PDB file of C-alpha atoms and ligand atoms in Angstrom:
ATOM      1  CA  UNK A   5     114.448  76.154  36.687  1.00 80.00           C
ATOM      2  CA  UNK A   6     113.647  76.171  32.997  1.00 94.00           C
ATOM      3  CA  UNK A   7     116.436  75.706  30.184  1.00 93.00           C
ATOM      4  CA  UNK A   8     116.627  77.975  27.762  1.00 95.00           C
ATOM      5  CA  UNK A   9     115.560  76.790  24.319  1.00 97.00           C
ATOM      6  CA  UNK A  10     117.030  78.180  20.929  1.00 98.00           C
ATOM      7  CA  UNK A  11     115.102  77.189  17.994  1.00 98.00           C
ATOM      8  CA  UNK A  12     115.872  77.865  14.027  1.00 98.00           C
ATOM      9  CA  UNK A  13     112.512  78.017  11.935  1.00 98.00           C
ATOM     10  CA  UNK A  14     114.593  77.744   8.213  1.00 98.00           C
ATOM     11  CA  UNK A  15     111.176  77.815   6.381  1.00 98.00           C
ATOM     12  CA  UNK A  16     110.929  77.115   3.365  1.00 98.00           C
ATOM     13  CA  UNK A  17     114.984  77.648   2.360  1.00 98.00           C
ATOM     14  CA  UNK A  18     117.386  75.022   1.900  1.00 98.00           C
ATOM     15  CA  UNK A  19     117.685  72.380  -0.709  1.00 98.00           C
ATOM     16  CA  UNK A  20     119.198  69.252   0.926  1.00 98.00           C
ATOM     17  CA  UNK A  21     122.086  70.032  -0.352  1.00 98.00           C
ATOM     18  CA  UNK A  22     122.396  73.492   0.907  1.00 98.00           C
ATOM     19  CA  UNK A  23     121.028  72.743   4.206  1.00 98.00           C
ATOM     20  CA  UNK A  24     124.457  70.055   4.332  1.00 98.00           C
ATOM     21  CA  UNK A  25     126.541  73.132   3.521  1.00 98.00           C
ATOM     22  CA  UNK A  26     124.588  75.707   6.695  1.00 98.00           C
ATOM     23  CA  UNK A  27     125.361  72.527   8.896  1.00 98.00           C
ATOM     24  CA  UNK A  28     128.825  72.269   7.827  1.00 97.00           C
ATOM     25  CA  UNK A  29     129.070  75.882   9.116  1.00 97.00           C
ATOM     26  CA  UNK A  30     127.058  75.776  11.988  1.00 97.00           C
ATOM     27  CA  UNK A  31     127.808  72.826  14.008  1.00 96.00           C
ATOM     28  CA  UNK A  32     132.273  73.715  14.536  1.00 95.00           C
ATOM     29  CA  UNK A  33     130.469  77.057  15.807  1.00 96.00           C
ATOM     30  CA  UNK A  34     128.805  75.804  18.452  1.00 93.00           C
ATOM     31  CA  UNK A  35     130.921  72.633  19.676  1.00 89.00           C
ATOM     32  CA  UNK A  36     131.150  74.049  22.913  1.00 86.00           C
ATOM     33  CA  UNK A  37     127.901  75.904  23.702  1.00 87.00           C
ATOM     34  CA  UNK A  38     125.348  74.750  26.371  1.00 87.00           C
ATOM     35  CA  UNK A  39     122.473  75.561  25.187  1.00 90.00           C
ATOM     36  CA  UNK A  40     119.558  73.428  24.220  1.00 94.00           C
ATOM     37  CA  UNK A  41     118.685  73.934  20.782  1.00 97.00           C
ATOM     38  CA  UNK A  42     117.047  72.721  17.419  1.00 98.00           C
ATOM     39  CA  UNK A  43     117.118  73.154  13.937  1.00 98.00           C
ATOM     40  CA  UNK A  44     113.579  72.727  11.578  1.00 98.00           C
ATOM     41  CA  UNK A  45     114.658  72.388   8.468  1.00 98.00           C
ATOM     42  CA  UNK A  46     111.877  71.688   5.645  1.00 98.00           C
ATOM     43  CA  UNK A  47     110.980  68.415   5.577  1.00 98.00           C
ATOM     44  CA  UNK A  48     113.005  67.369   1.864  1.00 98.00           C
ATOM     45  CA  UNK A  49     116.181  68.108   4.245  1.00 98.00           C
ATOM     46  CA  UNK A  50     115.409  66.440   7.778  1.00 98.00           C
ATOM     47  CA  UNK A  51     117.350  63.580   7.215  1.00 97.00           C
ATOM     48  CA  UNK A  52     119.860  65.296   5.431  1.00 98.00           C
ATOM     49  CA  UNK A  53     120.150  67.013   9.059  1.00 98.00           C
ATOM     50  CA  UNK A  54     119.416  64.129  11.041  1.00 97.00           C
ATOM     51  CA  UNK A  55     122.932  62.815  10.383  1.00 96.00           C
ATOM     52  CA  UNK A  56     124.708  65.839  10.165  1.00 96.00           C
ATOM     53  CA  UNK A  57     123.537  66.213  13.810  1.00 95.00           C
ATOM     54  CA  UNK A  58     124.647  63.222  15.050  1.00 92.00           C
ATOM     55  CA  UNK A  59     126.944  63.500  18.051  1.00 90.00           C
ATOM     56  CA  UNK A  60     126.375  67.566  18.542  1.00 92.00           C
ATOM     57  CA  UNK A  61     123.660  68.945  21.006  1.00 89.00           C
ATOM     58  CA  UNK A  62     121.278  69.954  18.539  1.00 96.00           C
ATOM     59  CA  UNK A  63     118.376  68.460  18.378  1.00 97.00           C
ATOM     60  CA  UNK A  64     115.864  68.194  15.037  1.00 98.00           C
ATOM     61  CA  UNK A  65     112.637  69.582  14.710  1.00 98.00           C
ATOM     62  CA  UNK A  66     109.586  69.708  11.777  1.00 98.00           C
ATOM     63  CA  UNK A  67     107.573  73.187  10.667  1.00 98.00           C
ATOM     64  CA  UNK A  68     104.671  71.481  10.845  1.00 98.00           C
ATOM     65  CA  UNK A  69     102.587  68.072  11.170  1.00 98.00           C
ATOM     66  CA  UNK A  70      99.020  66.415  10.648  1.00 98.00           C
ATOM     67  CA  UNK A  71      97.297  64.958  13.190  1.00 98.00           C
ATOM     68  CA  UNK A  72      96.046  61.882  12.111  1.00 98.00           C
ATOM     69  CA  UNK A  73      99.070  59.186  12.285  1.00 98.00           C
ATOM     70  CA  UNK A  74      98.797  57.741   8.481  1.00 98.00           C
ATOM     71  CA  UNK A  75      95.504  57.527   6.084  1.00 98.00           C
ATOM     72  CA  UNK A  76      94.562  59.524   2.932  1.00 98.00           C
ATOM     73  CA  UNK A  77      96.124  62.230   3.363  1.00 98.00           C
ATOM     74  CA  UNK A  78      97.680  63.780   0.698  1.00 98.00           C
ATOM     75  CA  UNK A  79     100.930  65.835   1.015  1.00 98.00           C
ATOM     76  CA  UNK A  80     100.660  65.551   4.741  1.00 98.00           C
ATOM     77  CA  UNK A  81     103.262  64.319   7.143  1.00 98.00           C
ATOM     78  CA  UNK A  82     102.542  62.617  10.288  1.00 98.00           C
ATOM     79  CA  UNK A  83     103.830  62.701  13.840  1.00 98.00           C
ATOM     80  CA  UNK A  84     104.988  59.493  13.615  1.00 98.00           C
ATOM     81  CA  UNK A  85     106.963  59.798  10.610  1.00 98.00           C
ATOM     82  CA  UNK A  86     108.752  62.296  12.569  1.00 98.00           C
ATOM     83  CA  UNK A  87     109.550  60.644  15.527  1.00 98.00           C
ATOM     84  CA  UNK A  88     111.149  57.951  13.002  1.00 98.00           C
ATOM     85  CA  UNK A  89     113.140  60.732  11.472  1.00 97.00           C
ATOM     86  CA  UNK A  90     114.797  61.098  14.532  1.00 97.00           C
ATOM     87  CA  UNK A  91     112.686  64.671  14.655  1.00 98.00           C
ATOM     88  CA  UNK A  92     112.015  65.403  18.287  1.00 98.00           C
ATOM     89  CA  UNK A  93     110.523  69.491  18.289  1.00 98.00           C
ATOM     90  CA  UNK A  94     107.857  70.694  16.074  1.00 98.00           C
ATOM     91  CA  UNK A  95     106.813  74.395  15.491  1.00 98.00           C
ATOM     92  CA  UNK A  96     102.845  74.272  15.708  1.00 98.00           C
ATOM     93  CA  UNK A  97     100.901  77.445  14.771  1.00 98.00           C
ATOM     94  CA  UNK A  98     102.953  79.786  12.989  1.00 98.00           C
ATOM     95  CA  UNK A  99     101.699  82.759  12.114  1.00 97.00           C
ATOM     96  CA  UNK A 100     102.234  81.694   8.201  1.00 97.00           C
ATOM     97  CA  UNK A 101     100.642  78.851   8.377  1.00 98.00           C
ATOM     98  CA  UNK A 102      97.467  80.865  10.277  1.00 97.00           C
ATOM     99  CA  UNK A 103      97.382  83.447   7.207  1.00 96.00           C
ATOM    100  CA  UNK A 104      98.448  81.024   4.010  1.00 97.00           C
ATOM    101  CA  UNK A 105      97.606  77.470   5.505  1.00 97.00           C
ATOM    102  CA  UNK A 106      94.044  78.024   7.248  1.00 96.00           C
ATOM    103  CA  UNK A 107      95.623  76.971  10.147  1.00 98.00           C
ATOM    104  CA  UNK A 108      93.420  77.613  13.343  1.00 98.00           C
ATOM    105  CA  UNK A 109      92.981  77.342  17.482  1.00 98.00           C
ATOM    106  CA  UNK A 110      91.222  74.203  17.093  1.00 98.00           C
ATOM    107  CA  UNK A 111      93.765  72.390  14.338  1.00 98.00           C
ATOM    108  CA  UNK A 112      96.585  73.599  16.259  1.00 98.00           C
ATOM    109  CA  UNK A 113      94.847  71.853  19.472  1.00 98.00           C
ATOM    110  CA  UNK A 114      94.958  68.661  17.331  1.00 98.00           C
ATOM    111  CA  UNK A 115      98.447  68.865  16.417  1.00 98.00           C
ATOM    112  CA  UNK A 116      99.861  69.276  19.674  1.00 98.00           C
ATOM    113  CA  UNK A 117      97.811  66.248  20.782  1.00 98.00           C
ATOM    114  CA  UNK A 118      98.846  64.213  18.168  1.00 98.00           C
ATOM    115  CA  UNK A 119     102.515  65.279  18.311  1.00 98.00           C
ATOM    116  CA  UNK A 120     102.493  64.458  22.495  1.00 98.00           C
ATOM    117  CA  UNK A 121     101.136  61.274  21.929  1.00 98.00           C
ATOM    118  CA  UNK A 122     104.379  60.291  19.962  1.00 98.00           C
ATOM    119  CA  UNK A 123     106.698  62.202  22.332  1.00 98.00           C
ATOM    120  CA  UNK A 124     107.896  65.009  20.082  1.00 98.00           C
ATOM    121  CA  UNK A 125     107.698  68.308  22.034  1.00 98.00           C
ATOM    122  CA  UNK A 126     105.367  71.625  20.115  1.00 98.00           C
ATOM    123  CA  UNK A 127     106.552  74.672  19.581  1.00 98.00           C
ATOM    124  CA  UNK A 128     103.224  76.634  19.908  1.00 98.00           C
ATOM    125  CA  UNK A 129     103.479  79.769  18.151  1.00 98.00           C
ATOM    126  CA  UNK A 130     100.912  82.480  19.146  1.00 98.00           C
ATOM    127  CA  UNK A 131     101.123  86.571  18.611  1.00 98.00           C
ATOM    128  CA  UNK A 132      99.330  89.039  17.620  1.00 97.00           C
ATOM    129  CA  UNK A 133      99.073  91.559  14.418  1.00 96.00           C
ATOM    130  CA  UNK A 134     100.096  94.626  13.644  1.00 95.00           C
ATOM    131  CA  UNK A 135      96.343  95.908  13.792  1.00 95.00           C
ATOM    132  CA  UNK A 136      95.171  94.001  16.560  1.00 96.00           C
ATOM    133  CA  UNK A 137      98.143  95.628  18.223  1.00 95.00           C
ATOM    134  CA  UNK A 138      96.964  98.953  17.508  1.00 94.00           C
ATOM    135  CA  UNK A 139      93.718  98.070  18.479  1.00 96.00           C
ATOM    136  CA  UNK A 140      95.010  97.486  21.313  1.00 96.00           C
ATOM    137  CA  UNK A 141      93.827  93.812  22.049  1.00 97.00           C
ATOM    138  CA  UNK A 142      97.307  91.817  22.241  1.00 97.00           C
ATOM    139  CA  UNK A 143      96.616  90.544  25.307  1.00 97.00           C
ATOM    140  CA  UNK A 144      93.040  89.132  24.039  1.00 98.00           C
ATOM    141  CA  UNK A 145      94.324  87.834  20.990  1.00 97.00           C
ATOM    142  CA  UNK A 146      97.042  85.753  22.693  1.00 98.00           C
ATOM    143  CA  UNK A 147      94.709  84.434  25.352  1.00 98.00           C
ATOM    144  CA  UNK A 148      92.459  83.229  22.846  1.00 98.00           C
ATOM    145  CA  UNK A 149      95.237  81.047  20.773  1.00 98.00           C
ATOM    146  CA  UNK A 150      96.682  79.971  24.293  1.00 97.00           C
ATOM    147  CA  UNK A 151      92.955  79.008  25.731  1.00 97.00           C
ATOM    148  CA  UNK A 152      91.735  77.091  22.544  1.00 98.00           C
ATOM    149  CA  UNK A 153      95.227  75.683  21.298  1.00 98.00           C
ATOM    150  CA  UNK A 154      95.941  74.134  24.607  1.00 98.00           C
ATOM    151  CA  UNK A 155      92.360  73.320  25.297  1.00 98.00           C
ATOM    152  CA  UNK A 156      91.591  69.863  27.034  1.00 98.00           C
ATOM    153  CA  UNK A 157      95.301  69.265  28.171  1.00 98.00           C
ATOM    154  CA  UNK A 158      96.206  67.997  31.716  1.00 98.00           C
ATOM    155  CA  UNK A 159      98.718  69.692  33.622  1.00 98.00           C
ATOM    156  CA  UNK A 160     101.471  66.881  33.016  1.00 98.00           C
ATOM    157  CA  UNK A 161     101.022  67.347  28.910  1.00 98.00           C
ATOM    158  CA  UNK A 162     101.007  70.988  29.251  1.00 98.00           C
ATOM    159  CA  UNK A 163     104.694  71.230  31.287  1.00 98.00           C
ATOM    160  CA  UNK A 164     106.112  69.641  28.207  1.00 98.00           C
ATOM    161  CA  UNK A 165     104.475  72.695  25.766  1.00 98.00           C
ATOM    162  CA  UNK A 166     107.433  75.254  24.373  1.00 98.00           C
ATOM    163  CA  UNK A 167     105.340  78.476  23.493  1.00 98.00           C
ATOM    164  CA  UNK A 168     106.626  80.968  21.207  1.00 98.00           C
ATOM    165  CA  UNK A 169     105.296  84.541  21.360  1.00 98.00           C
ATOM    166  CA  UNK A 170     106.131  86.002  18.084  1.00 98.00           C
ATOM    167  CA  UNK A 171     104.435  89.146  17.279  1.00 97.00           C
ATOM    168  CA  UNK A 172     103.514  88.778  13.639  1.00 95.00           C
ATOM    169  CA  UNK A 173     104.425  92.011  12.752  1.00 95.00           C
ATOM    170  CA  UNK A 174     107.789  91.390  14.093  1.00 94.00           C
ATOM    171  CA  UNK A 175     108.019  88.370  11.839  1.00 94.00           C
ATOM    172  CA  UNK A 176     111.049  89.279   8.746  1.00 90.00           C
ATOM    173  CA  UNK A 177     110.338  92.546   9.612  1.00 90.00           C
ATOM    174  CA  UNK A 178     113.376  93.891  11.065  1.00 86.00           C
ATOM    175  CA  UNK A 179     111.471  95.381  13.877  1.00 88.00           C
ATOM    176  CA  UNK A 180     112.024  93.630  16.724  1.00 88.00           C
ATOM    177  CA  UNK A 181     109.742  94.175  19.985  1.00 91.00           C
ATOM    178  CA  UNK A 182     111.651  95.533  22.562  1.00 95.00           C
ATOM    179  CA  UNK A 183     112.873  93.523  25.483  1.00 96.00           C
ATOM    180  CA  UNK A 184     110.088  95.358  28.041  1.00 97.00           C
ATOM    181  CA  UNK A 185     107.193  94.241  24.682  1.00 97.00           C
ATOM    182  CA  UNK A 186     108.315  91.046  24.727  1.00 97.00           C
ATOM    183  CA  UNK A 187     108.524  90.943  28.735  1.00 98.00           C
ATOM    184  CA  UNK A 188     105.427  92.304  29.547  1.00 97.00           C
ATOM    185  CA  UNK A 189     103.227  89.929  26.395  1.00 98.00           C
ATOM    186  CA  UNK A 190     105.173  86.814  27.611  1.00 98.00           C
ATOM    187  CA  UNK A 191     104.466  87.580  31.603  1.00 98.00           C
ATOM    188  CA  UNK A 192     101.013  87.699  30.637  1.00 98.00           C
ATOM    189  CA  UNK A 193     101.068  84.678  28.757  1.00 98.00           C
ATOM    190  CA  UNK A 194     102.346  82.689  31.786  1.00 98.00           C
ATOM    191  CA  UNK A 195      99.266  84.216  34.215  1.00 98.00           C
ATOM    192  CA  UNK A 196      97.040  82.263  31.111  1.00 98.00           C
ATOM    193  CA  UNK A 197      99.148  79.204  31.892  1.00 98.00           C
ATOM    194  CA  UNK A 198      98.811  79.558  35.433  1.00 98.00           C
ATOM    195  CA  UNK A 199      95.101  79.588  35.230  1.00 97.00           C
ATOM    196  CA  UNK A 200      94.823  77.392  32.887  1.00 96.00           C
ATOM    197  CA  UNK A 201      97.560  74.883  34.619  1.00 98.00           C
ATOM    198  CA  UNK A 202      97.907  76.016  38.313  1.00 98.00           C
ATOM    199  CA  UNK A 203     101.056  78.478  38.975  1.00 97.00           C
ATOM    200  CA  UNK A 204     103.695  75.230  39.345  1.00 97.00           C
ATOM    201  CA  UNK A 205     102.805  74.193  35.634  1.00 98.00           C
ATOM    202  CA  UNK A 206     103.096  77.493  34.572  1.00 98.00           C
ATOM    203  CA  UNK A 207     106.225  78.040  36.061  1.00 97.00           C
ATOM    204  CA  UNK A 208     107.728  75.238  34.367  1.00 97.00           C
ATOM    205  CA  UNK A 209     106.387  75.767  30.638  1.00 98.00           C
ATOM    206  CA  UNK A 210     109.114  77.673  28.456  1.00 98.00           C
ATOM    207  CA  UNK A 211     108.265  80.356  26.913  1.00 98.00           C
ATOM    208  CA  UNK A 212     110.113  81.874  23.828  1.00 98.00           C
ATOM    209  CA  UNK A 213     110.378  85.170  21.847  1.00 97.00           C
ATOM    210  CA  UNK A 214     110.641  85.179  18.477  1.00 97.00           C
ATOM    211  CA  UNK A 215     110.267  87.946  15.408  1.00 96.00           C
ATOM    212  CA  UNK A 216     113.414  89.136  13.827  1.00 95.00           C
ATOM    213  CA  UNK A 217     115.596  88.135  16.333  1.00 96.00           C
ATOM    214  CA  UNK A 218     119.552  88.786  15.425  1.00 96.00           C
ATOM    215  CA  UNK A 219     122.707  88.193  17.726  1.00 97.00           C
ATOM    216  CA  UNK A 220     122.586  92.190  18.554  1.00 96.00           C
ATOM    217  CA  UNK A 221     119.242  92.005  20.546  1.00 96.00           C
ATOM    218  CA  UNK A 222     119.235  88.475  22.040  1.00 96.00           C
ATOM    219  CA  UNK A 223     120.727  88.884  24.992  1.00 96.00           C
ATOM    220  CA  UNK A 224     118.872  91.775  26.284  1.00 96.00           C
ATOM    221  CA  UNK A 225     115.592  89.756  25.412  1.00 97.00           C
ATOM    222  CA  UNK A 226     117.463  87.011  27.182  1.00 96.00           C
ATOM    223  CA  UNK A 227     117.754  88.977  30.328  1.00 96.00           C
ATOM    224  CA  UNK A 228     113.922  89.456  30.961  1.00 97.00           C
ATOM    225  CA  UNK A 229     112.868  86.720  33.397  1.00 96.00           C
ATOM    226  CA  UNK A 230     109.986  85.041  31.554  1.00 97.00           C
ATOM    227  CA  UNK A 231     111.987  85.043  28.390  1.00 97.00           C
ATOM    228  CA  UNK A 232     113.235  81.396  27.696  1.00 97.00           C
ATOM    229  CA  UNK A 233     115.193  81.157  24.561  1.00 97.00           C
ATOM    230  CA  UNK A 234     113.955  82.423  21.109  1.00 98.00           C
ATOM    231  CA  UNK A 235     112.299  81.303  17.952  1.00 98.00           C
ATOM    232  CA  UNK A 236     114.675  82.276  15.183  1.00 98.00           C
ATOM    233  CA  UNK A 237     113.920  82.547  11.399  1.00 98.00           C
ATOM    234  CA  UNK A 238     116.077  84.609   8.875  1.00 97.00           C
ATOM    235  CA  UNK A 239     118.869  84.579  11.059  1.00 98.00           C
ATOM    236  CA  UNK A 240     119.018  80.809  11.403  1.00 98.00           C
ATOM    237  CA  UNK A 241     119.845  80.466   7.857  1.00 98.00           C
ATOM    238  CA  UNK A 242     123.238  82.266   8.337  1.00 98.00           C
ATOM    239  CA  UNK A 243     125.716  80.226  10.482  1.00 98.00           C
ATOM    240  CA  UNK A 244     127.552  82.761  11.773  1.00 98.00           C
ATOM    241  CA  UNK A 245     124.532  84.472  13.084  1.00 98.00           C
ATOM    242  CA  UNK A 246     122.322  81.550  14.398  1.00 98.00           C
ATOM    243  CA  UNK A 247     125.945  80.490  15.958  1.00 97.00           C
ATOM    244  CA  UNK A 248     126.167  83.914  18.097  1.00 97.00           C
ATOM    245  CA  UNK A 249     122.862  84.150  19.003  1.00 97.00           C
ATOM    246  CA  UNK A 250     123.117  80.053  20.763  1.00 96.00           C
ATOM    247  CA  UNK A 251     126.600  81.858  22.182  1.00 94.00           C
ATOM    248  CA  UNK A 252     124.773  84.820  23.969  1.00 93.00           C
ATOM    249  CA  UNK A 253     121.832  82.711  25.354  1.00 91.00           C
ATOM    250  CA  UNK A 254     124.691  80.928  27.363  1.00 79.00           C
ATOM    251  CA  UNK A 255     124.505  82.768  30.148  1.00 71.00           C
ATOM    252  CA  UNK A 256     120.687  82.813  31.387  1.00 66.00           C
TER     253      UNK A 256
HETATM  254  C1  PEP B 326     109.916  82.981  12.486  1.00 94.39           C
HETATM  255  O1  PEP B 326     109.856  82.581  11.327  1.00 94.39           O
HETATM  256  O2  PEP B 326     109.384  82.330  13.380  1.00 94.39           O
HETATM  257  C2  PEP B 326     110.621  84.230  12.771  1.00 94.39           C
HETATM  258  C3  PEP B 326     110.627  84.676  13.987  1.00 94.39           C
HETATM  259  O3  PEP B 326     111.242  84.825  11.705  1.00 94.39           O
HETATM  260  P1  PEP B 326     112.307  86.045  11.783  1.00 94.39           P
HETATM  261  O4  PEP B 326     113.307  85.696  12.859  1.00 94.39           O
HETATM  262  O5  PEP B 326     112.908  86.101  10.428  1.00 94.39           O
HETATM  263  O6  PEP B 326     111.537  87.268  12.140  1.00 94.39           O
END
């Protein structure tokens, strides 16, 4: 049985000081919710979170990482700066980082090594555009970013993998896939992970929707039975909003 994961991607918003005031908001709102989730603020404001955290079920997560553990590295943070930030998710892959950051398959592969190694769980974002939709290769383009981002892992590494399908035209759009687009990329995803992993890994390896998800259409993506959880971005800067959509992923 896989939990359900809520995740808010804040990119690049928040001061430290402003991401105290969301947290303020946000963590009354959700005192009694079960629901797994995590909050990635930038990285100026993770301990700023860290403690605000403290004694809710939220958990603390990074955008991004570098694989290497220290060295010359300008401007790069890594995994094990995290961990002893108290960080315990990071979002790998985005589709920013792909198209302003030069991120690829084979550095995402080397981030999610590096941040398993130090026991902080990847959020391995993967989607397609809005032209390689049309072109009608969605289902190529995801099995390429699953096949060579996850390349080399055993079975046991790969259970602990979150992947997020977020079609990157979906992304701050406003134009959410529907529940049956989301469904139908996602169920596909898993028959990668099954024969990549075998069918028991797949079965076990959540997989999340994200792109413009809002507390209106969560729970019908919620309802689709490969759908586990959601990657949220714009809405996870408003309290109220993030708030509901934790509320309505309740009952999977
Ligand atoms: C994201 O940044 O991962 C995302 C899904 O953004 P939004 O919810 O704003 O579409």
């Amino acid at each position: 049985m896989r939990r359900p994961l809520i995740a808010g991607n804040w990119k690049m918003y928040k001061t430290a000081a402003q991401a105290k005031e969301l947290m303020a908001q946000l963590v009354p709102l959700i005192a009694d919710v079960n629901v797994e989730a995590v909050v990635c603020p930038p990285f100026t404001a993770l301990e700023t979170v860290k403690k605000l955290i403290a004694g809710t079920k939220l958990a603390l997560g990074a955008q991004d990482v570098y694989w290497e553990d220290e060295g010359a590295f300008t401007g790069e943070v890594s995994a094990p700066m995290l961990a002893s930030i108290g960080c315990t998710y990071c979002i790998v892959g985005h589709s920013e980082r792909r198209q302003y950051f030069a991120e690829t398959n084979e550095t995402v592969n080397k981030k999610i090594n590096a941040l398993l190694q130090h026991n902080l769980t990847p959020i391995v974002c993967v989607g397609e555009s809005l032209a390689q939709r049309e072109q009608g290769i969605t289902r190529d383009v995801c099995r390429q970013q699953l096949e060579q981002g996850l390349a080399g892992l055993n079975k046991e590494a790969a259970a602990k993998l979150v992947i997020a399908y977020e079609p990157v035209w979906a992304i701050g759009t406003g134009q959410t896939a529907t529940a049956d687009q989301a469904q139908e990329v996602i169920g596909y995803l898993r028959t990668i992970l099954a024969e990549q992993f075998g069918q028991d890994t797949a079965e076990l390896i959540r997989i999340q929707y994200g792109g413009s998800v809002k507390p209106g259409n969560v729970a019908e993506l919620m309802e689709k039975p490969d759908i586990d959880g959601a990657l949220v971005g714009g809405a996870s800067l408003k309290a109220e909003d993030f708030a509901a959509i934790i509320q309505k992923s309740c009952h999977k």
